[in-house]
Coordinates of C-alpha atoms in Angstrom, one line a residue:
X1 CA 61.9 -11.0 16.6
X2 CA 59.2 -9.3 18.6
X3 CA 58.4 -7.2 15.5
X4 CA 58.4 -11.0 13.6
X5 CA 55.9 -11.7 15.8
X6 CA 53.7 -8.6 16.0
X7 CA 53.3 -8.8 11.9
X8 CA 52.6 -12.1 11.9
X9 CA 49.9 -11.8 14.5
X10 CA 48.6 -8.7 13.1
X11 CA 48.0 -10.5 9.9
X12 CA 46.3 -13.5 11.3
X13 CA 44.1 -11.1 12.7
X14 CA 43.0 -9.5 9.4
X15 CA 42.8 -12.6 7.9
X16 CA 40.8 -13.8 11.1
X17 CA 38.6 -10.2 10.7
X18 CA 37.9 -11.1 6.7
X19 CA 37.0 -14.7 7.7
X20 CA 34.3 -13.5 10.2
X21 CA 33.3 -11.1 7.9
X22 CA 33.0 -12.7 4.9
X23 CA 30.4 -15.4 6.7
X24 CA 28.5 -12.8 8.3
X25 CA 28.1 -11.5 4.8
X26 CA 27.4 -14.6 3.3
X27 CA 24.2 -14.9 6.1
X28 CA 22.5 -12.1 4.2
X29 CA 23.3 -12.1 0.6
X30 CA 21.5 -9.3 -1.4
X31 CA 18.8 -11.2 -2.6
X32 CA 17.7 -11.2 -6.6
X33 CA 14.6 -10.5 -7.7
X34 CA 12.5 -10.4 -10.5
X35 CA 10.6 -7.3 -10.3
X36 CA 12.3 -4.5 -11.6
X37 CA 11.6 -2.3 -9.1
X38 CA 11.8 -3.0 -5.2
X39 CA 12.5 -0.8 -1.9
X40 CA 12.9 -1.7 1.5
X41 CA 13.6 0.6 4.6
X42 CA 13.7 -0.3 8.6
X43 CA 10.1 1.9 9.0
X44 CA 11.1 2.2 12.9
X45 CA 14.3 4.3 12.0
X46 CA 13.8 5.0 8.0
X47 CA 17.0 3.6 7.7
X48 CA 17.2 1.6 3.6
X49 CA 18.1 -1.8 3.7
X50 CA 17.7 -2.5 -0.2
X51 CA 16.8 -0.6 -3.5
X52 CA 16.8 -1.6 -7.4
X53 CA 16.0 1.2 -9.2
X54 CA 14.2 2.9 -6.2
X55 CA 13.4 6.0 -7.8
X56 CA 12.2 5.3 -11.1
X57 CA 8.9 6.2 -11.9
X58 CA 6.0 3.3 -12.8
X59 CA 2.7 2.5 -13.1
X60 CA 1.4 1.8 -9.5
X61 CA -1.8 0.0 -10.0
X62 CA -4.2 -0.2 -6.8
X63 CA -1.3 0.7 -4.7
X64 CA -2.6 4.2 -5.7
X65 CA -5.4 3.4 -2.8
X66 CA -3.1 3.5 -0.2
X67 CA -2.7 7.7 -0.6
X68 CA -6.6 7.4 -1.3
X69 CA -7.3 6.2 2.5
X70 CA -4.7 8.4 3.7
X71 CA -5.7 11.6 2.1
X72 CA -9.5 10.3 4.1
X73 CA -8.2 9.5 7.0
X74 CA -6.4 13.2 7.1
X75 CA -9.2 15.0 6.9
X76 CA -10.2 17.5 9.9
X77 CA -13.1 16.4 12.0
X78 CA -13.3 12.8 10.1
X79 CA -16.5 10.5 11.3
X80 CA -15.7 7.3 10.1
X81 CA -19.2 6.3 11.3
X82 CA -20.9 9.1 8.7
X83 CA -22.8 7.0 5.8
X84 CA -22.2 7.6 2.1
X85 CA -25.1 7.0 -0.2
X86 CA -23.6 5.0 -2.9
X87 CA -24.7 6.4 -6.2
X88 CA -25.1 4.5 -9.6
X89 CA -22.3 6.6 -11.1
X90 CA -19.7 4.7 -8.9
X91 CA -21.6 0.9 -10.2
X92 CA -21.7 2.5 -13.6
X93 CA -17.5 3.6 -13.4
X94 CA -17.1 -0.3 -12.3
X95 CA -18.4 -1.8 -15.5
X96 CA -16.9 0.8 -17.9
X97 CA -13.7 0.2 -16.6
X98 CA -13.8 -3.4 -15.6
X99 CA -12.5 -2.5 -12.1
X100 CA -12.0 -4.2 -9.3
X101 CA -15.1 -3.9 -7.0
X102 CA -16.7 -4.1 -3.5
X103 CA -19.5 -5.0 -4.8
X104 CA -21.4 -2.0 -3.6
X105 CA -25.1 -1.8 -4.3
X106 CA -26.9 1.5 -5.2
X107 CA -29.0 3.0 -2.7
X108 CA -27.1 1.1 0.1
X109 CA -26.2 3.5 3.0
X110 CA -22.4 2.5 4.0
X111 CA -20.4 4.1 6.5
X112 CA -16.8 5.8 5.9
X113 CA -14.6 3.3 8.0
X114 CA -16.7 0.5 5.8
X115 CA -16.0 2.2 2.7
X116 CA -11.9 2.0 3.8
X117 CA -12.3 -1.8 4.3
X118 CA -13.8 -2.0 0.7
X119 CA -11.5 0.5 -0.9
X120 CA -8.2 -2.0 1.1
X121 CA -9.4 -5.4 1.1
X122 CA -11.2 -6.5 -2.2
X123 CA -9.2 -3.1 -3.7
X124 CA -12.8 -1.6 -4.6
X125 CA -12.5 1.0 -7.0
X126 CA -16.5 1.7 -6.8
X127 CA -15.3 2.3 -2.8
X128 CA -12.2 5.0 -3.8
X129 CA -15.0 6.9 -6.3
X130 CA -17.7 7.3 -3.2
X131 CA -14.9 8.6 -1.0
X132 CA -13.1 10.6 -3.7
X133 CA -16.6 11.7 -3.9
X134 CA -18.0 11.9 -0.3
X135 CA -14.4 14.1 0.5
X136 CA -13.3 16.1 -2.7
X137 CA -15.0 19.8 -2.7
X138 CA -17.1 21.4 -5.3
X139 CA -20.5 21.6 -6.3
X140 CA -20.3 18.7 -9.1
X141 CA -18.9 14.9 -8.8
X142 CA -16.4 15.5 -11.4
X143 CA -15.2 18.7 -9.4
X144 CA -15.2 17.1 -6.3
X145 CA -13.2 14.1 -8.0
X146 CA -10.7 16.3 -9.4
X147 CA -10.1 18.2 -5.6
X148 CA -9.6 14.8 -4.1
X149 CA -7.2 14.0 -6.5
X150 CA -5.3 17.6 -6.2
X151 CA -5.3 16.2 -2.0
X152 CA -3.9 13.5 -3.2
X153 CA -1.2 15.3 -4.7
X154 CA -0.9 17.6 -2.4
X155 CA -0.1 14.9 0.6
X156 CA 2.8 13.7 -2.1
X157 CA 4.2 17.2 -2.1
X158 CA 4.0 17.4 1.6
X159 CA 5.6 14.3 2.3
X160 CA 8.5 15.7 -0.4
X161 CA 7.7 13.2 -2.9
X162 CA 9.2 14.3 -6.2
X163 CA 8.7 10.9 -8.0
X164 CA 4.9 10.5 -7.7
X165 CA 1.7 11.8 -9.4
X166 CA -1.9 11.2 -9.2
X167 CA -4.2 11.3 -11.6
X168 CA -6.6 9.0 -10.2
X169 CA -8.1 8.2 -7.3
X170 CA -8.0 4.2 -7.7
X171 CA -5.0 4.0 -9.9
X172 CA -6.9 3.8 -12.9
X173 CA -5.3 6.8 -14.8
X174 CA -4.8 8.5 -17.9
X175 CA -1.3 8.1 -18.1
X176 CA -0.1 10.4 -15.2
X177 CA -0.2 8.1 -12.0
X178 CA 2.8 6.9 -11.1
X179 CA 5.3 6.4 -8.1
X180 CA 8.5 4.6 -7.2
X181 CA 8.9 1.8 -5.0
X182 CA 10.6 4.8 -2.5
X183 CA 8.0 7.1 -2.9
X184 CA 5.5 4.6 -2.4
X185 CA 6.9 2.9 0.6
X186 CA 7.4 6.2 2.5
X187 CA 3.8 7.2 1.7
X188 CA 2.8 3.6 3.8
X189 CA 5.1 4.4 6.3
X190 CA 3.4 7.5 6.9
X191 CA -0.3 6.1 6.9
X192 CA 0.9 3.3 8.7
X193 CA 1.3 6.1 11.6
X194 CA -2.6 6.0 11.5
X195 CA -4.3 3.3 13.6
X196 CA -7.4 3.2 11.4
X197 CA -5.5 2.2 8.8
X198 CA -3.5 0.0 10.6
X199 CA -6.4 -2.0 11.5
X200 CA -7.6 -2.1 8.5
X201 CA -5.2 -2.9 6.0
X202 CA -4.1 -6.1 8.8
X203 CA -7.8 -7.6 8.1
X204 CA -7.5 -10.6 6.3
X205 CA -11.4 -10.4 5.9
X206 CA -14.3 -8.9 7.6
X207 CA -18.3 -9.1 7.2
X208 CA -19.8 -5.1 7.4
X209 CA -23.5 -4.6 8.1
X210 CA -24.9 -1.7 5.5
X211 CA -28.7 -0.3 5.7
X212 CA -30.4 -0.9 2.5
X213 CA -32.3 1.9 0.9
X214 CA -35.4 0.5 2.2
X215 CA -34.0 0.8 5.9
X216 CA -33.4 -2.2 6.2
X217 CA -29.3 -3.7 6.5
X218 CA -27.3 -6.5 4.4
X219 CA -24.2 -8.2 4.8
X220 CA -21.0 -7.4 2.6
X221 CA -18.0 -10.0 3.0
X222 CA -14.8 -9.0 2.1
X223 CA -11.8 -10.7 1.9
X224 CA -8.2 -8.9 2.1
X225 CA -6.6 -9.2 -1.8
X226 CA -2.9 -9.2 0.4
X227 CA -2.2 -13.0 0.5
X228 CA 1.1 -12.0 2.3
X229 CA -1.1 -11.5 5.2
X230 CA -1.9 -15.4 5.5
X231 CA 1.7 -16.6 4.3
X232 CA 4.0 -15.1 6.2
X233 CA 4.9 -14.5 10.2
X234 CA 4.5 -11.5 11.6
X235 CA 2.5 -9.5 8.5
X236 CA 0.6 -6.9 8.5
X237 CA -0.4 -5.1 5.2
X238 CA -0.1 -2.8 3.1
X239 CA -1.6 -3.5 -0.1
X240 CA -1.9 -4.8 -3.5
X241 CA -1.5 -3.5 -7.0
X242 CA -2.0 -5.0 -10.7
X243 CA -2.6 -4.0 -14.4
X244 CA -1.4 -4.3 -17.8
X245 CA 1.1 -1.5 -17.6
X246 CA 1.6 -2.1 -13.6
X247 CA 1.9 -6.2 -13.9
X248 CA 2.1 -7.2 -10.7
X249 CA 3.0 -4.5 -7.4
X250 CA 2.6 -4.9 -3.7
X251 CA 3.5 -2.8 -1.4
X252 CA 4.2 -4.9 1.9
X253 CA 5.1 -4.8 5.6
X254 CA 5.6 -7.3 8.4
X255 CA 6.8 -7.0 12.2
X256 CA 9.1 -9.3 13.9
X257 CA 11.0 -8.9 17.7
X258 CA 9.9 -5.6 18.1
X259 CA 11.3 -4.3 14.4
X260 CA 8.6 -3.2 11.5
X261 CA 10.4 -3.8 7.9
X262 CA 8.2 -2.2 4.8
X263 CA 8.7 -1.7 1.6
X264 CA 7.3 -2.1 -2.4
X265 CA 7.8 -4.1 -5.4
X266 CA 6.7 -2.7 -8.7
X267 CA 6.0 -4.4 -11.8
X268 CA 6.8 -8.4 -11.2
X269 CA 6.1 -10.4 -13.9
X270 CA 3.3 -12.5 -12.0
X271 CA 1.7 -13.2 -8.6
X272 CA 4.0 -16.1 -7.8
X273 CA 7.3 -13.8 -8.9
X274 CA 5.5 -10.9 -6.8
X275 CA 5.1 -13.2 -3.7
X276 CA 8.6 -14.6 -4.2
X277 CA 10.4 -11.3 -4.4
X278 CA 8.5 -10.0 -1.4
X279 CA 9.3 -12.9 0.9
X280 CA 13.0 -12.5 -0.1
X281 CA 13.2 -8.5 0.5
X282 CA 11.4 -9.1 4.3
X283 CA 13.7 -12.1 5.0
X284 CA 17.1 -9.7 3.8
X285 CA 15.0 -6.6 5.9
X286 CA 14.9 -8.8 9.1
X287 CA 18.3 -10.3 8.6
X288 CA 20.1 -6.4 7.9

Protein backbone atom coordinates (compact mmCIF):
# COMPACT_ATOMS: atom_id res chain seq x y z
CA UNK A 1 0.00 0.00 0.00
CA UNK A 2 2.59 2.41 1.01
CA UNK A 3 4.46 1.65 -2.27
CA UNK A 4 0.69 2.37 -3.93
CA UNK A 5 1.00 5.46 -2.51
CA UNK A 6 4.53 6.53 -3.07
CA UNK A 7 4.04 5.86 -7.12
CA UNK A 8 1.03 7.56 -7.19
CA UNK A 9 2.44 10.63 -5.54
CA UNK A 10 5.60 10.45 -7.38
CA UNK A 11 3.63 10.69 -10.53
CA UNK A 12 1.44 13.60 -9.55
CA UNK A 13 4.53 15.19 -8.90
CA UNK A 14 5.96 14.85 -12.53
CA UNK A 15 2.91 15.55 -13.86
CA UNK A 16 2.69 18.61 -11.31
CA UNK A 17 6.72 19.45 -12.51
CA UNK A 18 5.58 19.29 -16.48
CA UNK A 19 2.53 21.48 -15.62
CA UNK A 20 4.76 24.18 -14.11
CA UNK A 21 7.06 23.80 -16.66
CA UNK A 22 5.31 23.71 -19.55
CA UNK A 23 3.62 27.43 -18.52
CA UNK A 24 6.88 28.74 -17.62
CA UNK A 25 7.78 27.85 -21.12
CA UNK A 26 4.89 29.05 -22.69
CA UNK A 27 5.81 32.81 -20.93
CA UNK A 28 8.81 32.99 -23.29
CA UNK A 29 8.11 31.29 -26.53
CA UNK A 30 11.06 31.50 -29.05
CA UNK A 31 9.83 34.27 -30.92
CA UNK A 32 9.68 34.22 -35.07
CA UNK A 33 11.06 36.50 -37.02
CA UNK A 34 11.44 37.59 -40.37
CA UNK A 35 14.94 38.45 -40.80
CA UNK A 36 16.95 35.71 -41.71
CA UNK A 37 19.58 36.33 -39.55
CA UNK A 38 19.29 37.35 -35.72
CA UNK A 39 21.59 36.93 -32.48
CA UNK A 40 21.13 37.78 -29.11
CA UNK A 41 23.42 37.26 -26.01
CA UNK A 42 23.09 38.53 -22.07
CA UNK A 43 26.24 41.24 -22.82
CA UNK A 44 26.66 41.23 -18.85
CA UNK A 45 27.67 37.40 -18.88
CA UNK A 46 27.98 36.56 -22.83
CA UNK A 47 25.68 34.07 -22.14
CA UNK A 48 23.19 33.42 -25.96
CA UNK A 49 19.76 33.65 -25.50
CA UNK A 50 18.74 33.19 -29.22
CA UNK A 51 20.38 32.55 -32.79
CA UNK A 52 18.92 31.78 -36.48
CA UNK A 53 21.61 31.16 -38.53
CA UNK A 54 24.16 33.10 -36.27
CA UNK A 55 27.14 32.42 -38.09
CA UNK A 56 26.42 32.89 -41.61
CA UNK A 57 28.06 35.43 -43.33
CA UNK A 58 26.07 38.69 -44.93
CA UNK A 59 26.26 41.88 -46.17
CA UNK A 60 26.32 44.24 -43.02
CA UNK A 61 25.50 47.60 -44.36
CA UNK A 62 26.45 50.71 -42.06
CA UNK A 63 26.65 48.28 -39.21
CA UNK A 64 30.27 48.19 -40.64
CA UNK A 65 30.65 51.69 -38.71
CA UNK A 66 30.41 50.30 -35.51
CA UNK A 67 34.23 48.50 -35.95
CA UNK A 68 34.99 52.00 -37.71
CA UNK A 69 34.55 54.01 -34.29
CA UNK A 70 35.98 51.26 -32.39
CA UNK A 71 39.09 50.76 -34.34
CA UNK A 72 39.19 55.18 -33.51
CA UNK A 73 38.45 54.98 -30.30
CA UNK A 74 41.50 52.23 -29.86
CA UNK A 75 43.95 54.15 -30.97
CA UNK A 76 46.96 55.13 -28.47
CA UNK A 77 47.00 58.74 -27.23
CA UNK A 78 43.46 59.50 -28.95
CA UNK A 79 42.35 63.37 -28.68
CA UNK A 80 38.88 63.35 -29.52
CA UNK A 81 39.12 67.18 -29.38
CA UNK A 82 41.90 67.13 -32.42
CA UNK A 83 40.16 68.82 -35.66
CA UNK A 84 40.05 67.06 -39.00
CA UNK A 85 40.08 69.31 -42.06
CA UNK A 86 37.36 67.82 -44.09
CA UNK A 87 38.68 67.53 -47.70
CA UNK A 88 36.56 67.55 -50.92
CA UNK A 89 37.55 63.89 -51.69
CA UNK A 90 35.22 62.71 -48.75
CA UNK A 91 32.06 65.35 -50.39
CA UNK A 92 33.19 63.97 -53.74
CA UNK A 93 33.00 59.90 -52.36
CA UNK A 94 29.34 61.04 -51.10
CA UNK A 95 27.93 61.83 -54.48
CA UNK A 96 29.62 59.00 -56.33
CA UNK A 97 28.29 56.58 -54.21
CA UNK A 98 25.06 58.12 -53.12
CA UNK A 99 25.96 57.55 -49.47
CA UNK A 100 24.53 58.41 -46.52
CA UNK A 101 26.04 61.74 -45.32
CA UNK A 102 26.71 64.16 -42.40
CA UNK A 103 26.45 66.69 -44.42
CA UNK A 104 30.03 67.78 -43.92
CA UNK A 105 31.18 70.90 -45.68
CA UNK A 106 34.74 71.30 -47.20
CA UNK A 107 37.03 73.42 -45.43
CA UNK A 108 35.10 73.00 -42.14
CA UNK A 109 37.44 72.21 -39.20
CA UNK A 110 35.47 69.35 -37.14
CA UNK A 111 36.77 67.63 -34.22
CA UNK A 112 37.25 63.75 -33.79
CA UNK A 113 34.48 63.09 -31.09
CA UNK A 114 32.16 65.29 -33.64
CA UNK A 115 33.22 63.20 -36.45
CA UNK A 116 32.02 59.83 -34.20
CA UNK A 117 28.56 61.59 -33.72
CA UNK A 118 28.38 61.98 -37.57
CA UNK A 119 29.85 58.71 -38.55
CA UNK A 120 26.78 56.98 -35.60
CA UNK A 121 23.97 59.20 -35.78
CA UNK A 122 23.00 60.30 -39.47
CA UNK A 123 25.43 57.02 -40.45
CA UNK A 124 27.81 59.53 -42.39
CA UNK A 125 29.93 57.86 -44.69
CA UNK A 126 31.67 61.28 -45.70
CA UNK A 127 32.46 61.12 -41.50
CA UNK A 128 34.06 57.20 -41.70
CA UNK A 129 36.34 58.43 -44.91
CA UNK A 130 37.79 61.62 -42.76
CA UNK A 131 38.50 59.27 -39.92
CA UNK A 132 39.54 56.24 -42.07
CA UNK A 133 41.60 59.07 -43.26
CA UNK A 134 42.66 61.24 -40.21
CA UNK A 135 43.80 57.49 -38.53
CA UNK A 136 45.04 55.06 -41.31
CA UNK A 137 49.03 55.39 -41.95
CA UNK A 138 50.78 56.13 -45.08
CA UNK A 139 51.86 58.97 -47.10
CA UNK A 140 48.68 58.88 -49.62
CA UNK A 141 44.76 58.87 -48.73
CA UNK A 142 44.30 55.72 -50.54
CA UNK A 143 47.21 54.18 -48.40
CA UNK A 144 46.07 55.52 -45.33
CA UNK A 145 42.43 54.09 -46.29
CA UNK A 146 43.64 50.80 -47.01
CA UNK A 147 45.72 50.67 -43.27
CA UNK A 148 42.54 51.70 -41.54
CA UNK A 149 40.80 49.11 -43.11
CA UNK A 150 43.68 46.34 -42.37
CA UNK A 151 42.91 47.90 -38.37
CA UNK A 152 39.79 47.08 -39.00
CA UNK A 153 40.53 43.70 -39.69
CA UNK A 154 42.92 43.33 -37.45
CA UNK A 155 40.50 44.22 -34.29
CA UNK A 156 38.18 41.19 -35.99
CA UNK A 157 41.09 38.90 -35.72
CA UNK A 158 41.79 39.94 -32.23
CA UNK A 159 38.46 39.66 -30.95
CA UNK A 160 38.60 35.86 -32.79
CA UNK A 161 36.18 36.72 -35.36
CA UNK A 162 36.39 34.17 -38.06
CA UNK A 163 33.05 35.14 -39.77
CA UNK A 164 33.85 38.86 -40.65
CA UNK A 165 35.81 40.90 -43.18
CA UNK A 166 36.23 44.43 -44.03
CA UNK A 167 36.71 45.89 -47.03
CA UNK A 168 35.39 49.12 -46.32
CA UNK A 169 35.42 51.48 -43.95
CA UNK A 170 31.59 52.50 -44.12
CA UNK A 171 30.27 49.30 -45.37
CA UNK A 172 30.26 50.31 -48.85
CA UNK A 173 32.42 47.36 -50.27
CA UNK A 174 33.44 45.62 -53.14
CA UNK A 175 32.03 42.45 -52.27
CA UNK A 176 34.26 41.38 -49.26
CA UNK A 177 32.55 43.10 -46.10
CA UNK A 178 30.61 40.91 -44.38
CA UNK A 179 29.80 39.63 -40.73
CA UNK A 180 27.26 37.54 -38.91
CA UNK A 181 24.78 38.55 -36.55
CA UNK A 182 27.40 36.74 -33.80
CA UNK A 183 30.35 38.38 -34.99
CA UNK A 184 28.70 41.50 -35.12
CA UNK A 185 27.09 41.59 -31.88
CA UNK A 186 30.30 40.55 -29.98
CA UNK A 187 32.14 43.40 -31.89
CA UNK A 188 29.33 45.94 -30.04
CA UNK A 189 29.71 44.27 -26.95
CA UNK A 190 33.19 45.01 -27.00
CA UNK A 191 32.98 48.84 -28.06
CA UNK A 192 30.15 49.05 -25.84
CA UNK A 193 33.04 48.61 -23.02
CA UNK A 194 34.02 52.16 -24.29
CA UNK A 195 32.23 55.14 -22.67
CA UNK A 196 32.78 57.39 -25.64
CA UNK A 197 30.92 55.32 -27.60
CA UNK A 198 28.54 54.61 -25.20
CA UNK A 199 27.57 58.17 -25.13
CA UNK A 200 27.41 58.52 -28.31
CA UNK A 201 25.68 55.87 -29.98
CA UNK A 202 22.67 56.60 -26.85
CA UNK A 203 22.20 60.28 -28.58
CA UNK A 204 19.06 60.46 -30.07
CA UNK A 205 20.31 63.83 -31.60
CA UNK A 206 22.81 66.42 -30.89
CA UNK A 207 23.67 70.07 -32.50
CA UNK A 208 27.95 70.21 -32.86
CA UNK A 209 29.59 73.60 -33.25
CA UNK A 210 32.37 73.31 -36.19
CA UNK A 211 34.86 76.39 -37.17
CA UNK A 212 34.44 77.31 -40.81
CA UNK A 213 37.39 77.71 -42.94
CA UNK A 214 37.15 81.35 -42.57
CA UNK A 215 37.50 80.99 -38.58
CA UNK A 216 34.44 81.41 -38.05
CA UNK A 217 31.95 78.17 -36.50
CA UNK A 218 28.38 76.71 -37.83
CA UNK A 219 25.94 74.47 -36.51
CA UNK A 220 25.51 70.79 -37.67
CA UNK A 221 22.23 68.98 -36.38
CA UNK A 222 22.17 65.50 -36.35
CA UNK A 223 19.64 63.16 -35.55
CA UNK A 224 20.35 59.45 -34.38
CA UNK A 225 19.13 56.97 -37.63
CA UNK A 226 18.38 54.18 -34.45
CA UNK A 227 14.56 54.74 -34.02
CA UNK A 228 14.76 51.95 -31.36
CA UNK A 229 16.22 54.60 -29.31
CA UNK A 230 12.84 56.53 -29.08
CA UNK A 231 10.50 53.40 -29.14
CA UNK A 232 11.49 51.28 -26.74
CA UNK A 233 12.24 51.36 -22.60
CA UNK A 234 15.42 51.12 -21.47
CA UNK A 235 17.50 51.51 -25.08
CA UNK A 236 20.54 52.44 -25.78
CA UNK A 237 22.15 51.98 -29.29
CA UNK A 238 23.96 50.42 -31.32
CA UNK A 239 23.28 51.13 -34.79
CA UNK A 240 21.82 50.89 -38.01
CA UNK A 241 22.49 49.21 -41.37
CA UNK A 242 20.73 49.16 -44.97
CA UNK A 243 21.36 48.37 -48.67
CA UNK A 244 20.38 46.46 -51.55
CA UNK A 245 22.35 43.41 -50.74
CA UNK A 246 22.14 44.18 -46.82
CA UNK A 247 18.12 45.12 -46.84
CA UNK A 248 17.49 46.11 -43.71
CA UNK A 249 20.15 45.27 -40.35
CA UNK A 250 20.38 46.72 -36.90
CA UNK A 251 22.34 45.94 -34.53
CA UNK A 252 20.59 46.81 -31.08
CA UNK A 253 20.85 46.98 -27.31
CA UNK A 254 18.66 47.99 -24.40
CA UNK A 255 19.14 47.85 -20.39
CA UNK A 256 16.48 46.85 -18.05
CA UNK A 257 16.74 46.09 -13.90
CA UNK A 258 20.28 46.09 -13.97
CA UNK A 259 20.65 43.46 -17.12
CA UNK A 260 22.08 44.80 -20.70
CA UNK A 261 20.58 42.37 -23.61
CA UNK A 262 22.37 43.09 -27.30
CA UNK A 263 22.30 41.59 -30.16
CA UNK A 264 21.84 41.91 -34.40
CA UNK A 265 19.38 41.33 -37.02
CA UNK A 266 20.65 40.98 -40.58
CA UNK A 267 18.87 41.34 -43.74
CA UNK A 268 14.93 42.02 -42.72
CA UNK A 269 12.91 42.51 -45.48
CA UNK A 270 11.90 46.31 -44.38
CA UNK A 271 12.13 48.82 -41.59
CA UNK A 272 8.84 47.87 -40.05
CA UNK A 273 9.89 43.87 -40.17
CA UNK A 274 13.46 45.14 -38.79
CA UNK A 275 11.77 47.02 -35.93
CA UNK A 276 9.36 44.16 -35.26
CA UNK A 277 11.95 41.41 -35.11
CA UNK A 278 14.13 43.54 -32.85
CA UNK A 279 11.43 44.40 -30.33
CA UNK A 280 10.56 40.63 -30.15
CA UNK A 281 14.45 39.32 -29.70
CA UNK A 282 14.76 42.16 -26.58
CA UNK A 283 11.42 41.22 -25.09
CA UNK A 284 12.59 37.00 -25.34
CA UNK A 285 16.36 38.57 -24.07
CA UNK A 286 14.72 40.13 -20.96
CA UNK A 287 12.17 37.37 -20.39
CA UNK A 288 15.32 34.32 -20.66
Amino acid sequence: MRSAVTVSLTASAVLAGGLFAGQAHAATPVPSITAPGGFVMNNGTGTTLYGKAADTRRSTGSTTKIMTAKVVLAQPNLNLDAKVTIQKAYSDYIVAKNASSARLIVGDKVTVRQLLYGLMLPSGCDAAYALADKFGTGTTRDARVKSFIGKMNAEARRLGLRNTHFDSFDGIGGGQNYSTPRDLTKIASSAMKNSTFRTVVKTKSTQQKVTTKNGGYRYMSWTNTNKLLSTYSGAIGVKTGSGPQAKYCLVFAATRGGKTVIGTVLASPSEANRAADVKKLLDYGFAR
